[in-house]
Backbone as CSV, one residue per row, in Angstrom:
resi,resn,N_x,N_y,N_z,CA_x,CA_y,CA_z,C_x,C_y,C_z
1,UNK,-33.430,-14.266,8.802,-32.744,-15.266,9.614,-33.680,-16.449,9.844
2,UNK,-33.295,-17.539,9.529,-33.979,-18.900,9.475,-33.299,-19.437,10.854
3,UNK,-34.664,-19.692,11.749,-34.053,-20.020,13.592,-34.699,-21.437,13.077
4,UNK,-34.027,-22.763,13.963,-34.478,-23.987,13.893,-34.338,-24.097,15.279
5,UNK,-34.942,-25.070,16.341,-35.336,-25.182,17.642,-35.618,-26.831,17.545
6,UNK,-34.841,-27.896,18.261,-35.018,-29.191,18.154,-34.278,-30.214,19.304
7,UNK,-35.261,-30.680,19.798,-34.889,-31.116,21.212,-34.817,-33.048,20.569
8,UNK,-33.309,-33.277,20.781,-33.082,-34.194,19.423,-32.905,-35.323,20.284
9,UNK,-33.203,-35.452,21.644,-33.066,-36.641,22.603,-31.942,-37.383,22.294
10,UNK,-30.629,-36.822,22.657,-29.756,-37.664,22.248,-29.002,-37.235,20.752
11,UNK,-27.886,-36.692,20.577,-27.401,-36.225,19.329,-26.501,-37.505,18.029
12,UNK,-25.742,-38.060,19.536,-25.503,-39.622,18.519,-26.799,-40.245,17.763
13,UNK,-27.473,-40.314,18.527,-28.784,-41.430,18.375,-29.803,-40.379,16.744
14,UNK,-29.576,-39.327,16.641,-29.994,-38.683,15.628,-29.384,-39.064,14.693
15,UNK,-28.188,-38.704,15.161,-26.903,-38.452,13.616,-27.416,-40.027,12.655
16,UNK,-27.678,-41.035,13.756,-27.730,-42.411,12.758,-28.974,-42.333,12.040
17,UNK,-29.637,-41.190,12.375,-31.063,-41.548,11.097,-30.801,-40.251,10.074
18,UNK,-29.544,-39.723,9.826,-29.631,-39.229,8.967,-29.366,-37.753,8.981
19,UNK,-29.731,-37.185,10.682,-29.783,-35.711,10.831,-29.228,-34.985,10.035
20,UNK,-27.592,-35.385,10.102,-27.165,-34.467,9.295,-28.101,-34.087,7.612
21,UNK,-28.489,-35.051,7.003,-29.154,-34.925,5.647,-30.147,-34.376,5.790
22,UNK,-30.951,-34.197,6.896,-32.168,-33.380,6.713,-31.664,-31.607,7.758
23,UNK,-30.373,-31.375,8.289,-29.958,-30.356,8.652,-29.772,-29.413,6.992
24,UNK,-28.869,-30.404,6.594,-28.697,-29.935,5.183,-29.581,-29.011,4.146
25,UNK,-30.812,-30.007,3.865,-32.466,-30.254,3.697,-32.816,-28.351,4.350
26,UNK,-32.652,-28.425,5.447,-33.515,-27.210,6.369,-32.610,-25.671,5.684
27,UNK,-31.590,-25.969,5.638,-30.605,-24.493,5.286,-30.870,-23.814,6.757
28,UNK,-31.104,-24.114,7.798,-30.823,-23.305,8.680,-30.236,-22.089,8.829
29,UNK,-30.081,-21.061,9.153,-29.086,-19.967,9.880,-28.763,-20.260,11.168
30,UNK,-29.121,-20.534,12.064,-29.186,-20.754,13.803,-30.247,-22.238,13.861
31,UNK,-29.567,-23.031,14.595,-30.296,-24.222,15.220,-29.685,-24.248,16.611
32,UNK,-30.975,-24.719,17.212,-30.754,-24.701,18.741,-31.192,-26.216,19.329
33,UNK,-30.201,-26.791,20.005,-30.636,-27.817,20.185,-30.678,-28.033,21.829
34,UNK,-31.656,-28.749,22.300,-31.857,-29.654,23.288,-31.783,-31.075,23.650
35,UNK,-31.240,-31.639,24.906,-31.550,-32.689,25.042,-29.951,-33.602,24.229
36,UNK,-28.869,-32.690,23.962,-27.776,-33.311,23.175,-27.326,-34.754,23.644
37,UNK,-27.480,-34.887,24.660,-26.668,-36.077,25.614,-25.359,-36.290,25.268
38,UNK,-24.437,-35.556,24.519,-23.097,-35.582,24.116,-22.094,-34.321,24.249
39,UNK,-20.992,-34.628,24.837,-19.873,-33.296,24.295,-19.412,-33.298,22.636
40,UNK,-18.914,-32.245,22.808,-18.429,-32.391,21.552,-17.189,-33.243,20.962
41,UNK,-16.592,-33.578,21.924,-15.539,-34.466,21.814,-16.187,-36.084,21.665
42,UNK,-17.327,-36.589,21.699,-17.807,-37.969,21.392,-18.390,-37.374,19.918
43,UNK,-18.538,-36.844,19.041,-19.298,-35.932,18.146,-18.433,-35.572,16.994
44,UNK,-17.874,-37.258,16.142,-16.709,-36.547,15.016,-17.570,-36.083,13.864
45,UNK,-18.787,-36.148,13.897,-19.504,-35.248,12.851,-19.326,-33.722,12.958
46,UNK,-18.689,-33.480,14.144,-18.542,-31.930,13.771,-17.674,-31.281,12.591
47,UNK,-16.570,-32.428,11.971,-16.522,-31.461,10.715,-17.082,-31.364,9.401
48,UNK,-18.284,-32.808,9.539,-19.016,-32.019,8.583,-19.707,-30.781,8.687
49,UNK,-19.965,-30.715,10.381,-20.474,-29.276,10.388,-20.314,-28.226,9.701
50,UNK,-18.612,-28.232,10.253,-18.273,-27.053,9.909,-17.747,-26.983,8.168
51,UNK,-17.972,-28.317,7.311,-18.278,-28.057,5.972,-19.256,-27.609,5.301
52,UNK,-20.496,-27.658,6.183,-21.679,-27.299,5.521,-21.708,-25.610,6.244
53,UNK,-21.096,-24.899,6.834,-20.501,-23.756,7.224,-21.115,-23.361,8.250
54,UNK,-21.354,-24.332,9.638,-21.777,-24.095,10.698,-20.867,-23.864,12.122
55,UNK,-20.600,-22.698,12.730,-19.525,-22.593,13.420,-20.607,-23.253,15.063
56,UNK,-20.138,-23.632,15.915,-20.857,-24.725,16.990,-20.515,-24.543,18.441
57,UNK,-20.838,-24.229,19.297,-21.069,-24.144,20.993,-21.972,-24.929,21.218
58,UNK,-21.707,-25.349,22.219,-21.807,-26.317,23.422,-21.966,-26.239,24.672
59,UNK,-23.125,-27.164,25.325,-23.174,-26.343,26.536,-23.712,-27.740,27.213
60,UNK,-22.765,-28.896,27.514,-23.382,-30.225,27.962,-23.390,-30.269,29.236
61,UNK,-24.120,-31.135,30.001,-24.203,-31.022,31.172,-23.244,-31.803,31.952
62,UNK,-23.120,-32.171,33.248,-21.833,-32.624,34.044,-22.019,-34.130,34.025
63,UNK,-23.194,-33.985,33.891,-23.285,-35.821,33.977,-23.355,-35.957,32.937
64,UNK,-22.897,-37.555,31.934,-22.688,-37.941,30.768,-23.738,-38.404,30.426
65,UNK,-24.152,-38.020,29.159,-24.987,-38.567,28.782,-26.860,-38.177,29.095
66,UNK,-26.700,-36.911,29.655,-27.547,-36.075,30.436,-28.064,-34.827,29.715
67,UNK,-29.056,-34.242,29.205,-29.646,-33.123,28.922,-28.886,-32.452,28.305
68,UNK,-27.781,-31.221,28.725,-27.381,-30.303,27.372,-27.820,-29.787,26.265
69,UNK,-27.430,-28.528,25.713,-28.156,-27.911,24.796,-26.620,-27.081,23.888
70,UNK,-27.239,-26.692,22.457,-26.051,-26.510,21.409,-26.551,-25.811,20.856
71,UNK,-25.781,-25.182,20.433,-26.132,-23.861,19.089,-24.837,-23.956,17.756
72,UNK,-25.561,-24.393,16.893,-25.128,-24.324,15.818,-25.386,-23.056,14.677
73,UNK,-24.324,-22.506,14.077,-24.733,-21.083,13.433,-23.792,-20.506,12.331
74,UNK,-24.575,-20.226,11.670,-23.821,-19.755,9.880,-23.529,-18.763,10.010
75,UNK,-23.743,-17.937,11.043,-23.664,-16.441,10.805,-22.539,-15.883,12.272
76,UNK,-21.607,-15.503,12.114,-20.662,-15.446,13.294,-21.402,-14.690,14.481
77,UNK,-21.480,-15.316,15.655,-22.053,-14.714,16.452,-21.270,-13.501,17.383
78,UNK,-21.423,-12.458,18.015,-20.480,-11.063,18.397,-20.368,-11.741,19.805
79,UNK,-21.376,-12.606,20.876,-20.820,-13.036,21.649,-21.228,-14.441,21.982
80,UNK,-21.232,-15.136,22.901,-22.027,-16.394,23.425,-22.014,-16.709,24.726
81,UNK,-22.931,-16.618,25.285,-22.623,-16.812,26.648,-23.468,-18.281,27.404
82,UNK,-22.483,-19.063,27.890,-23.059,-20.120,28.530,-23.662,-20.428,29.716
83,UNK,-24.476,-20.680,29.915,-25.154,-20.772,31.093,-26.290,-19.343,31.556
84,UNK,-26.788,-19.687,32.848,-27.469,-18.544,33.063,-26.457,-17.361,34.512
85,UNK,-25.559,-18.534,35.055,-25.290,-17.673,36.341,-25.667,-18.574,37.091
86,UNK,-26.589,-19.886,37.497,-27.622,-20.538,38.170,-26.737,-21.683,38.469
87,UNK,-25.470,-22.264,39.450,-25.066,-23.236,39.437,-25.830,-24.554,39.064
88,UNK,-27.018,-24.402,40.095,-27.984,-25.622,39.886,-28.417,-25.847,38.493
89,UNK,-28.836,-25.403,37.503,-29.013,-25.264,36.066,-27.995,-25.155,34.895
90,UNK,-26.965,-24.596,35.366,-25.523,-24.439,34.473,-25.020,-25.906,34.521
91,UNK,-25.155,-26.517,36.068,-24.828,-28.159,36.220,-25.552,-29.230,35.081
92,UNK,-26.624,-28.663,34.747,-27.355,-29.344,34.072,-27.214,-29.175,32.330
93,UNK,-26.462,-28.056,31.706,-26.064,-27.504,30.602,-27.516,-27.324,30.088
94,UNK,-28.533,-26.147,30.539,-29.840,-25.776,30.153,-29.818,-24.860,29.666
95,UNK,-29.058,-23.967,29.461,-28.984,-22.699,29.095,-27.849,-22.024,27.865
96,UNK,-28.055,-21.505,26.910,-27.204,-20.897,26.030,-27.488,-19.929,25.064
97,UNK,-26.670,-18.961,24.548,-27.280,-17.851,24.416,-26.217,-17.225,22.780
98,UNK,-26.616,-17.248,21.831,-25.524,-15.797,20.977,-26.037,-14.456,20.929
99,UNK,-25.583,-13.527,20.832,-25.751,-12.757,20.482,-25.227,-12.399,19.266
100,UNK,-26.070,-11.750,18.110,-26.104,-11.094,16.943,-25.816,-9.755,17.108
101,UNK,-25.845,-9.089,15.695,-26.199,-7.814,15.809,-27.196,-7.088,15.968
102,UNK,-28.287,-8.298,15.530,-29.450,-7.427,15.664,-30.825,-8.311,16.542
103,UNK,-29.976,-8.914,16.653,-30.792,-10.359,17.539,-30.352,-11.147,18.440
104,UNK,-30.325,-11.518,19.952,-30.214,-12.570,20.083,-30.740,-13.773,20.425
105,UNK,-30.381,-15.105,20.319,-30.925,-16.329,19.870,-30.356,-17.211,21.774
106,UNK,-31.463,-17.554,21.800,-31.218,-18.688,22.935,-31.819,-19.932,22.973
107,UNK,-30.775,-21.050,23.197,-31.332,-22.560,23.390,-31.762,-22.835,24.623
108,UNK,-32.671,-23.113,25.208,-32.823,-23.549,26.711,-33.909,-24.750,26.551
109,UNK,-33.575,-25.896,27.710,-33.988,-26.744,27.947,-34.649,-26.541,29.292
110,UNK,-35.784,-26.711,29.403,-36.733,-26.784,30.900,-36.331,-28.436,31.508
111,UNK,-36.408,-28.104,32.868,-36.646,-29.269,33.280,-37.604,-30.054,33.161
112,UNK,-37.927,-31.294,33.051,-39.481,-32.218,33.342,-39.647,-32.195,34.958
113,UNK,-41.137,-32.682,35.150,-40.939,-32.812,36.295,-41.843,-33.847,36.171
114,UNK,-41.670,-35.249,35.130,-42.354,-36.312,35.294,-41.826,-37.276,35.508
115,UNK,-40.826,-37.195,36.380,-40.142,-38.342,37.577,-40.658,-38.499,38.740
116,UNK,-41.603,-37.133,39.473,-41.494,-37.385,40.700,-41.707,-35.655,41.263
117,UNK,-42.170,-35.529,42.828,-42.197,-34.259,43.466,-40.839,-33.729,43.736
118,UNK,-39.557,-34.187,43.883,-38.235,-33.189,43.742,-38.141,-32.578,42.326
119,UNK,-38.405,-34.115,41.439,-38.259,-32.770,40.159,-38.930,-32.072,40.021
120,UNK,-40.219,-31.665,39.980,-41.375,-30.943,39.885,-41.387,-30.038,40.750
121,UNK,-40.992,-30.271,41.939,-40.520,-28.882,42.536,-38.696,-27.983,41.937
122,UNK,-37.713,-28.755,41.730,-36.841,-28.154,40.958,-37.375,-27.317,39.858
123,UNK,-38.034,-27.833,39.141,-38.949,-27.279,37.507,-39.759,-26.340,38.230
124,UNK,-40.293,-26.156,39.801,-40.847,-25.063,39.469,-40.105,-23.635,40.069
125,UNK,-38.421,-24.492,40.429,-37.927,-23.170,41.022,-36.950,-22.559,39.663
126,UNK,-36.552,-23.406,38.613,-36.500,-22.821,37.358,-37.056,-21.812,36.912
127,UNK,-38.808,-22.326,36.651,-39.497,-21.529,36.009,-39.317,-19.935,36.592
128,UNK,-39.358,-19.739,38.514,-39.376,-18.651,39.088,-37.831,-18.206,38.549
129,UNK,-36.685,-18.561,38.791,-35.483,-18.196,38.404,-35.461,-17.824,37.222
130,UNK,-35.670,-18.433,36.078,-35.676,-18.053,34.739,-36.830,-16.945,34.222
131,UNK,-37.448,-16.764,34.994,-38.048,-15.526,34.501,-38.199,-14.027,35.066
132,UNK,-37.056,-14.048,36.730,-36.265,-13.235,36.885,-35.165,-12.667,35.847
133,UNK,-34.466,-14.278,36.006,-33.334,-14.058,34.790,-34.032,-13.413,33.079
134,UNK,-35.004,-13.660,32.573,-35.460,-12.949,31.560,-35.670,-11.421,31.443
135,UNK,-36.171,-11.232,32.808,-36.797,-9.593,33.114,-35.734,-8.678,32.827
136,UNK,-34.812,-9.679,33.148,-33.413,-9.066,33.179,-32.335,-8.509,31.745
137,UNK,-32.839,-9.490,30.990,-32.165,-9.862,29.912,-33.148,-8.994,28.681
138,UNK,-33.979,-9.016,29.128,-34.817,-8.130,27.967,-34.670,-6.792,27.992
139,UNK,-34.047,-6.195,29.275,-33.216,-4.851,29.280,-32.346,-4.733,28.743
140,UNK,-31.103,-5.896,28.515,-29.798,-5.578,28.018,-30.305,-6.167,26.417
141,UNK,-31.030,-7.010,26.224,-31.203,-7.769,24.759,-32.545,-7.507,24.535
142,UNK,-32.966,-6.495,24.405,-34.435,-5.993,23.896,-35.170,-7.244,22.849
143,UNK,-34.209,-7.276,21.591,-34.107,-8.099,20.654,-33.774,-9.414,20.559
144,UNK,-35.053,-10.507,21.321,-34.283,-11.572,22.016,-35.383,-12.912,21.572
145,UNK,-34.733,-13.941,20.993,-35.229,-15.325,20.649,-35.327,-16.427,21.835
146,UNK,-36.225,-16.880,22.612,-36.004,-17.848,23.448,-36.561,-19.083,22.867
147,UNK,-35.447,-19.650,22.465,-36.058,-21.260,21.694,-35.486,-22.093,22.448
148,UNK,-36.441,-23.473,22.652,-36.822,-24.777,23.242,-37.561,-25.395,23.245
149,UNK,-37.141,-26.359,24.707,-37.738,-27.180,24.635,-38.278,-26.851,26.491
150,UNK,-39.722,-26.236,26.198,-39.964,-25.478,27.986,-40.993,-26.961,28.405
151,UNK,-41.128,-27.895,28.256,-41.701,-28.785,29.010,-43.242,-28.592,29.714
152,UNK,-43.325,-27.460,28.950,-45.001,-27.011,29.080,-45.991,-26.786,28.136
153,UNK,-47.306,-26.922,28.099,-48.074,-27.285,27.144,-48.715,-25.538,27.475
154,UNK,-48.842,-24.872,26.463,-49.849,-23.729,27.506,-51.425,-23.508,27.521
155,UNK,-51.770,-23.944,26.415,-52.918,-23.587,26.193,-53.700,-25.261,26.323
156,UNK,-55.075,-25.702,26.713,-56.051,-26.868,26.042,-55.225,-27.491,24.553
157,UNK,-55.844,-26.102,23.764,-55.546,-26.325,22.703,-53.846,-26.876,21.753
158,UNK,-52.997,-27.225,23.096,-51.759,-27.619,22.276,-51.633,-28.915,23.048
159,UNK,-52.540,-29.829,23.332,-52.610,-30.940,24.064,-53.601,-31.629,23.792
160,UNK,-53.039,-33.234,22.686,-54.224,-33.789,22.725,-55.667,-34.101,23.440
161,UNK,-55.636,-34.227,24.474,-56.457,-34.504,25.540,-56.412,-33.875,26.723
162,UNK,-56.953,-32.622,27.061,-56.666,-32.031,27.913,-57.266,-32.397,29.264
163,UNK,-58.179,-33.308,29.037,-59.315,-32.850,30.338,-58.077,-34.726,31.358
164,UNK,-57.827,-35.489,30.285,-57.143,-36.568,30.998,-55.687,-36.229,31.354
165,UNK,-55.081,-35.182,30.997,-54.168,-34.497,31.491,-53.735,-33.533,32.351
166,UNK,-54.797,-33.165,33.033,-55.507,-32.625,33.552,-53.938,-32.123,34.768
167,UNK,-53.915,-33.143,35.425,-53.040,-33.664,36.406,-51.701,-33.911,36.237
168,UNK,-51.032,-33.671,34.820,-49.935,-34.549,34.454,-48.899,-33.442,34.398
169,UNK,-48.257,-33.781,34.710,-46.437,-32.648,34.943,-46.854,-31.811,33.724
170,UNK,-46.367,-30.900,33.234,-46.062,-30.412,31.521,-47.855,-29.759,31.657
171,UNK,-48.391,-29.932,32.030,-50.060,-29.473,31.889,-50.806,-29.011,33.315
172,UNK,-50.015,-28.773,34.219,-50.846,-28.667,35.650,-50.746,-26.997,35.767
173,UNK,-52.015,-26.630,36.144,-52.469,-25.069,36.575,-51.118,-23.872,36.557
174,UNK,-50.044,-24.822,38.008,-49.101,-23.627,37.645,-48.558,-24.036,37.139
175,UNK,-48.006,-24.357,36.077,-47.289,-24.036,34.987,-48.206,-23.542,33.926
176,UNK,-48.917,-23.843,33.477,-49.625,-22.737,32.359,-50.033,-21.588,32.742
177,UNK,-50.237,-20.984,34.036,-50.184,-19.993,34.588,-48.896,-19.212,34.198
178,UNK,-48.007,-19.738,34.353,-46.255,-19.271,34.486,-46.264,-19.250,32.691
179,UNK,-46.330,-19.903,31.793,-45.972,-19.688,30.855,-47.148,-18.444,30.022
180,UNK,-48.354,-18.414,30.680,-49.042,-17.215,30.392,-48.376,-15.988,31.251
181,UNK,-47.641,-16.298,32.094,-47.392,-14.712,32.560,-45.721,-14.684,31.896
182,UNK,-45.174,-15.355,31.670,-44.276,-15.355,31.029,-44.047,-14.614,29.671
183,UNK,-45.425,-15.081,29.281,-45.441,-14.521,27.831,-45.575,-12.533,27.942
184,UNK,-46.794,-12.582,28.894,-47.347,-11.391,29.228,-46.068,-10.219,29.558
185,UNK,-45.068,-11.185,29.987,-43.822,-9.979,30.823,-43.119,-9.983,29.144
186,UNK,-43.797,-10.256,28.138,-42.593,-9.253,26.655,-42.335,-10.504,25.853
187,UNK,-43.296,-11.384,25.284,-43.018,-12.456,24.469,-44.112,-12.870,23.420
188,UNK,-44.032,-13.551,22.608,-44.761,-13.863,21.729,-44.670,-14.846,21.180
189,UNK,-45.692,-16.154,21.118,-45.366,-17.749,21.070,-45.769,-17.236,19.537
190,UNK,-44.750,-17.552,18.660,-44.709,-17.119,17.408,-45.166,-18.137,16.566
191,UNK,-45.737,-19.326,16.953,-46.305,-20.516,16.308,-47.871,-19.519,16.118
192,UNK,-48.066,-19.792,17.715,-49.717,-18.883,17.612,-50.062,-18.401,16.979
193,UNK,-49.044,-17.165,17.178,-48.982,-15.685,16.560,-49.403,-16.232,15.088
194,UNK,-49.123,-17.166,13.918,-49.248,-17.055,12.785,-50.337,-18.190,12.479
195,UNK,-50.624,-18.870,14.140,-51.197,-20.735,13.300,-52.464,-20.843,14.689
196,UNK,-53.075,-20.523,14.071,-54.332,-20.762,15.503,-55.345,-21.889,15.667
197,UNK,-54.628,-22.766,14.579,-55.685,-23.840,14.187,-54.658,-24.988,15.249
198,UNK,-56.303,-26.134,15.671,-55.837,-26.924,17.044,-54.573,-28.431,16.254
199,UNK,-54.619,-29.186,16.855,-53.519,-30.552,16.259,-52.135,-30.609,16.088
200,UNK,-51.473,-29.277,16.481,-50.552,-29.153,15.858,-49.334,-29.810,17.240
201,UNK,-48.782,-30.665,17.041,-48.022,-30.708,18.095,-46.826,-30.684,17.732
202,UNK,-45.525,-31.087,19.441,-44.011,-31.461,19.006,-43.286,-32.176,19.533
203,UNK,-44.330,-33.328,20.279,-43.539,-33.885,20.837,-45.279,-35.441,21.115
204,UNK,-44.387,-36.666,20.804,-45.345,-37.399,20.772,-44.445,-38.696,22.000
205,UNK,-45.316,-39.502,22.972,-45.081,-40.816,23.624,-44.279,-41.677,22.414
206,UNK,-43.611,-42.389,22.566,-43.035,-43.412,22.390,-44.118,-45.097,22.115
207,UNK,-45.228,-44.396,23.292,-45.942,-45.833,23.421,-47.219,-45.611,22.956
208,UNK,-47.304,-46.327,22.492,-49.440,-46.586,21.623,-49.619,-46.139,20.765
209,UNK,-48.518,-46.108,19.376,-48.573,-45.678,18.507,-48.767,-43.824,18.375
210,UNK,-48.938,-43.154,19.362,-48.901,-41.961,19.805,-48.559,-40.713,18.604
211,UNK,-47.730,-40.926,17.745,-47.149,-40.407,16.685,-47.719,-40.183,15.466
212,UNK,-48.311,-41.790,15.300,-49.141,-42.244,13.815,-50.331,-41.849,14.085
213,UNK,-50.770,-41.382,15.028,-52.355,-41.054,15.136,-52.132,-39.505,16.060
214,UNK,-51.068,-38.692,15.988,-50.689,-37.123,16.066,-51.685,-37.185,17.657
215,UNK,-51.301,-37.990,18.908,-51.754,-37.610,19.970,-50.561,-37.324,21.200
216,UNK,-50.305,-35.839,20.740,-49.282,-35.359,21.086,-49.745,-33.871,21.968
217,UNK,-48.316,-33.648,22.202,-48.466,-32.135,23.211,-47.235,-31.242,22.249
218,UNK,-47.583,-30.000,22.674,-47.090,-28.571,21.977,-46.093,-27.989,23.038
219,UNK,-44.583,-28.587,23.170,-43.908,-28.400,24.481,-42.584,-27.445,23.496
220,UNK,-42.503,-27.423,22.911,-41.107,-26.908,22.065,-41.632,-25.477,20.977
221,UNK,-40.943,-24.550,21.838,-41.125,-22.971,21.561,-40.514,-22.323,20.644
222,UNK,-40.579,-21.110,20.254,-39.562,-19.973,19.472,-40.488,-18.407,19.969
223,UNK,-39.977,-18.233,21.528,-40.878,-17.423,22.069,-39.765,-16.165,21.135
224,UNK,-40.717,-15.137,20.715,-39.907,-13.834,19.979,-40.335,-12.537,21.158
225,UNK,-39.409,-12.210,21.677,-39.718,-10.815,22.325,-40.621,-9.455,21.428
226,UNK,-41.335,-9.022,21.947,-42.311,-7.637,21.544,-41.818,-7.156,20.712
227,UNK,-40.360,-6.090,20.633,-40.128,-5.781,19.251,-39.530,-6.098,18.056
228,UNK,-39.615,-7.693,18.431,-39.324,-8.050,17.316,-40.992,-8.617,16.020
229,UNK,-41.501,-8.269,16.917,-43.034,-8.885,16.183,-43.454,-8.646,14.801
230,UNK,-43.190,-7.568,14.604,-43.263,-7.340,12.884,-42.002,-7.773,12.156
231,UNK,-41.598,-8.488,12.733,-40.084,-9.034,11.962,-40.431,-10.723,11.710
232,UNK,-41.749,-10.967,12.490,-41.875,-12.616,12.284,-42.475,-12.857,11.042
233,UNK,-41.619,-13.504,10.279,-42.341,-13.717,8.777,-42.641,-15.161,8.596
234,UNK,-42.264,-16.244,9.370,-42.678,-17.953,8.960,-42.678,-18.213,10.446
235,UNK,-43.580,-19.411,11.007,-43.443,-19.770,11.787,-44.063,-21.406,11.676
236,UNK,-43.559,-22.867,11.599,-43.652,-23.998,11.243,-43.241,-24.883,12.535
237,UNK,-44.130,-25.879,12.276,-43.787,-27.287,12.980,-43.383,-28.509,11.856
238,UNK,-42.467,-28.381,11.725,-41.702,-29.636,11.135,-41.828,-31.202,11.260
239,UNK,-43.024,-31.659,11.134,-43.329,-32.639,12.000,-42.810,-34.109,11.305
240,UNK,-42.638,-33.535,10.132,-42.186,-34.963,8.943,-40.644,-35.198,9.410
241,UNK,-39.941,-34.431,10.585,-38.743,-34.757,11.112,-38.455,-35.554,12.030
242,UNK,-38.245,-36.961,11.673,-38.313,-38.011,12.789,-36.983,-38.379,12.902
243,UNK,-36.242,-38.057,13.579,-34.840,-38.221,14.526,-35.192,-38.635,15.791
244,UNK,-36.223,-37.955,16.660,-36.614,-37.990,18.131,-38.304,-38.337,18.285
245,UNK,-38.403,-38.069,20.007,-39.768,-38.250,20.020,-40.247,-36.564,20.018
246,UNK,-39.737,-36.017,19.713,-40.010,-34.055,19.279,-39.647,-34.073,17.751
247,UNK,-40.017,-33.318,17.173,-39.446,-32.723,16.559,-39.642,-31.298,16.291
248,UNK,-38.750,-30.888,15.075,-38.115,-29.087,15.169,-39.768,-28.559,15.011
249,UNK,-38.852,-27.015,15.497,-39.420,-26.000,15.078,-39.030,-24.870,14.222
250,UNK,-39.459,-24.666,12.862,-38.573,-23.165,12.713,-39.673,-21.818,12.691
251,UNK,-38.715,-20.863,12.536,-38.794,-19.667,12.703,-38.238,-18.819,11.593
252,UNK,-38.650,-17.910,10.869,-38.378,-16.825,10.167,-38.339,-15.644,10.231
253,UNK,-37.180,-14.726,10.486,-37.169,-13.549,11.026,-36.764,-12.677,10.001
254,UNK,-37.501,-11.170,9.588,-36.961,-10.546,8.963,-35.965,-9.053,9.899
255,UNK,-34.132,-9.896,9.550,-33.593,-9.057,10.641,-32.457,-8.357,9.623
């Protein structure tokens, strides 16, 4: 199973550089997207979707033009479930989920919290909520993909400059705390797991040329639960994919 993970800032604003041709390009099985800013009803590319044989859920948020996340998928999924249960977060369309037969695959979008101390405190009552909600979910879905876009850097090493970031939303104590114990409660950052060498990022500024000179942060995941670990066979940063200021991630699972 070929997982793709791509926080596409905006899904109109992709489609015009081409997405669809480099979706094509990828052969995907499962893509998970973040950051859609569209329903599916502004979105008449969906039947090329479903020509290139991608069946599609949706999970946009209440305000237009706002965050949301999508799952696109070749392979019929047995269920899908939207949201987490979390009014405050379901409002926001952060959460989405299929289930397989032998896997399931989730899109989730973290909040930022580089607006300001409400968001940053929202983002950090997420993080506590969502990893209740995981503890949970890894009982009923042993066999479980959490792909995104988590708005956290975890390690030095997935952040250009750590020591001037020191302070900055996406890089502060607790949250890399939280995404190390996160991992610890039954996960496996499956980039790591196969790529331990430093530079690698997925998400670059907009401003100071930031991109062309790779001074970026490592915010966009394909966390694989414990038993699926001997099943991870590829794990890539796609970085020659310029639609957004992220780009994908994939994943290779032998399921």
């Amino acid at each position: 199973m070929k997982i793709v993970t791509y926080n596409v800032n905006g899904l109109r604003a992709a489609l015009k550089k081409d997405w669809l041709g480099w979706l094509k390009g990828v052969d995907a099985d499962v893509v998970c997207l973040q950051e859609i800013k569209a329903s599916p009803d502004q979105i008449p590319e969906v039947v090329l979707l479903e020509e290139m044989g991608y069946e599609h859920y949706w999970y946009p948020a209440q305000k237009k033009g706002y965050s949301g996340v999508a799952l696109f998928t070749k392979i019929s999924p047995a269920h899908v479930e939207y949201g987490c249960g979390h009014e405050d977060y379901d409002f926001e369309g952060r959460i989405i989920r299929a289930d397989f037969d032998q896997v399931s695959v989730m899109s989730t979008y973290f909040p930022s919290g580089t607006t300001g101390d409400v968001r940053q405190e929202f983002k950090y009552r997420f993080l506590d909520d969502f990893q209740q909600y995981s503890d949970k979910l890894l009982v009923e879905k042993p066999n479980l993909v959490v792909c995104g876009d988590y708005n956290i850097c975890h390690r030095a090493i997935d952040i250009h400059n750590p020591k001037s970031n020191a302070n900055s939303s996406g890089f502060l104590p607790e949250e890399r705390e939280w995404m190390e114990n996160f991992i610890n409660s039954g996960y496996i950052d499956s980039f790591r797991h196969l790529n331990p060498d430093p530079h690698h990022y997925t998400w670059w500024s907009y401003r100071a040329g930031a991109r062309a000179r790779n001074l970026g942060w490592r915010i966009d995941y394909n966390m694989v639960s414990k038993p699926l670990e001997t099943r991870i066979r590829t794990s890539k940063i796609l970085a020659d994919a310029v639609h957004s200021d992220h780009c994908p991630v994939l994943l290779e699972l032998d399921v």
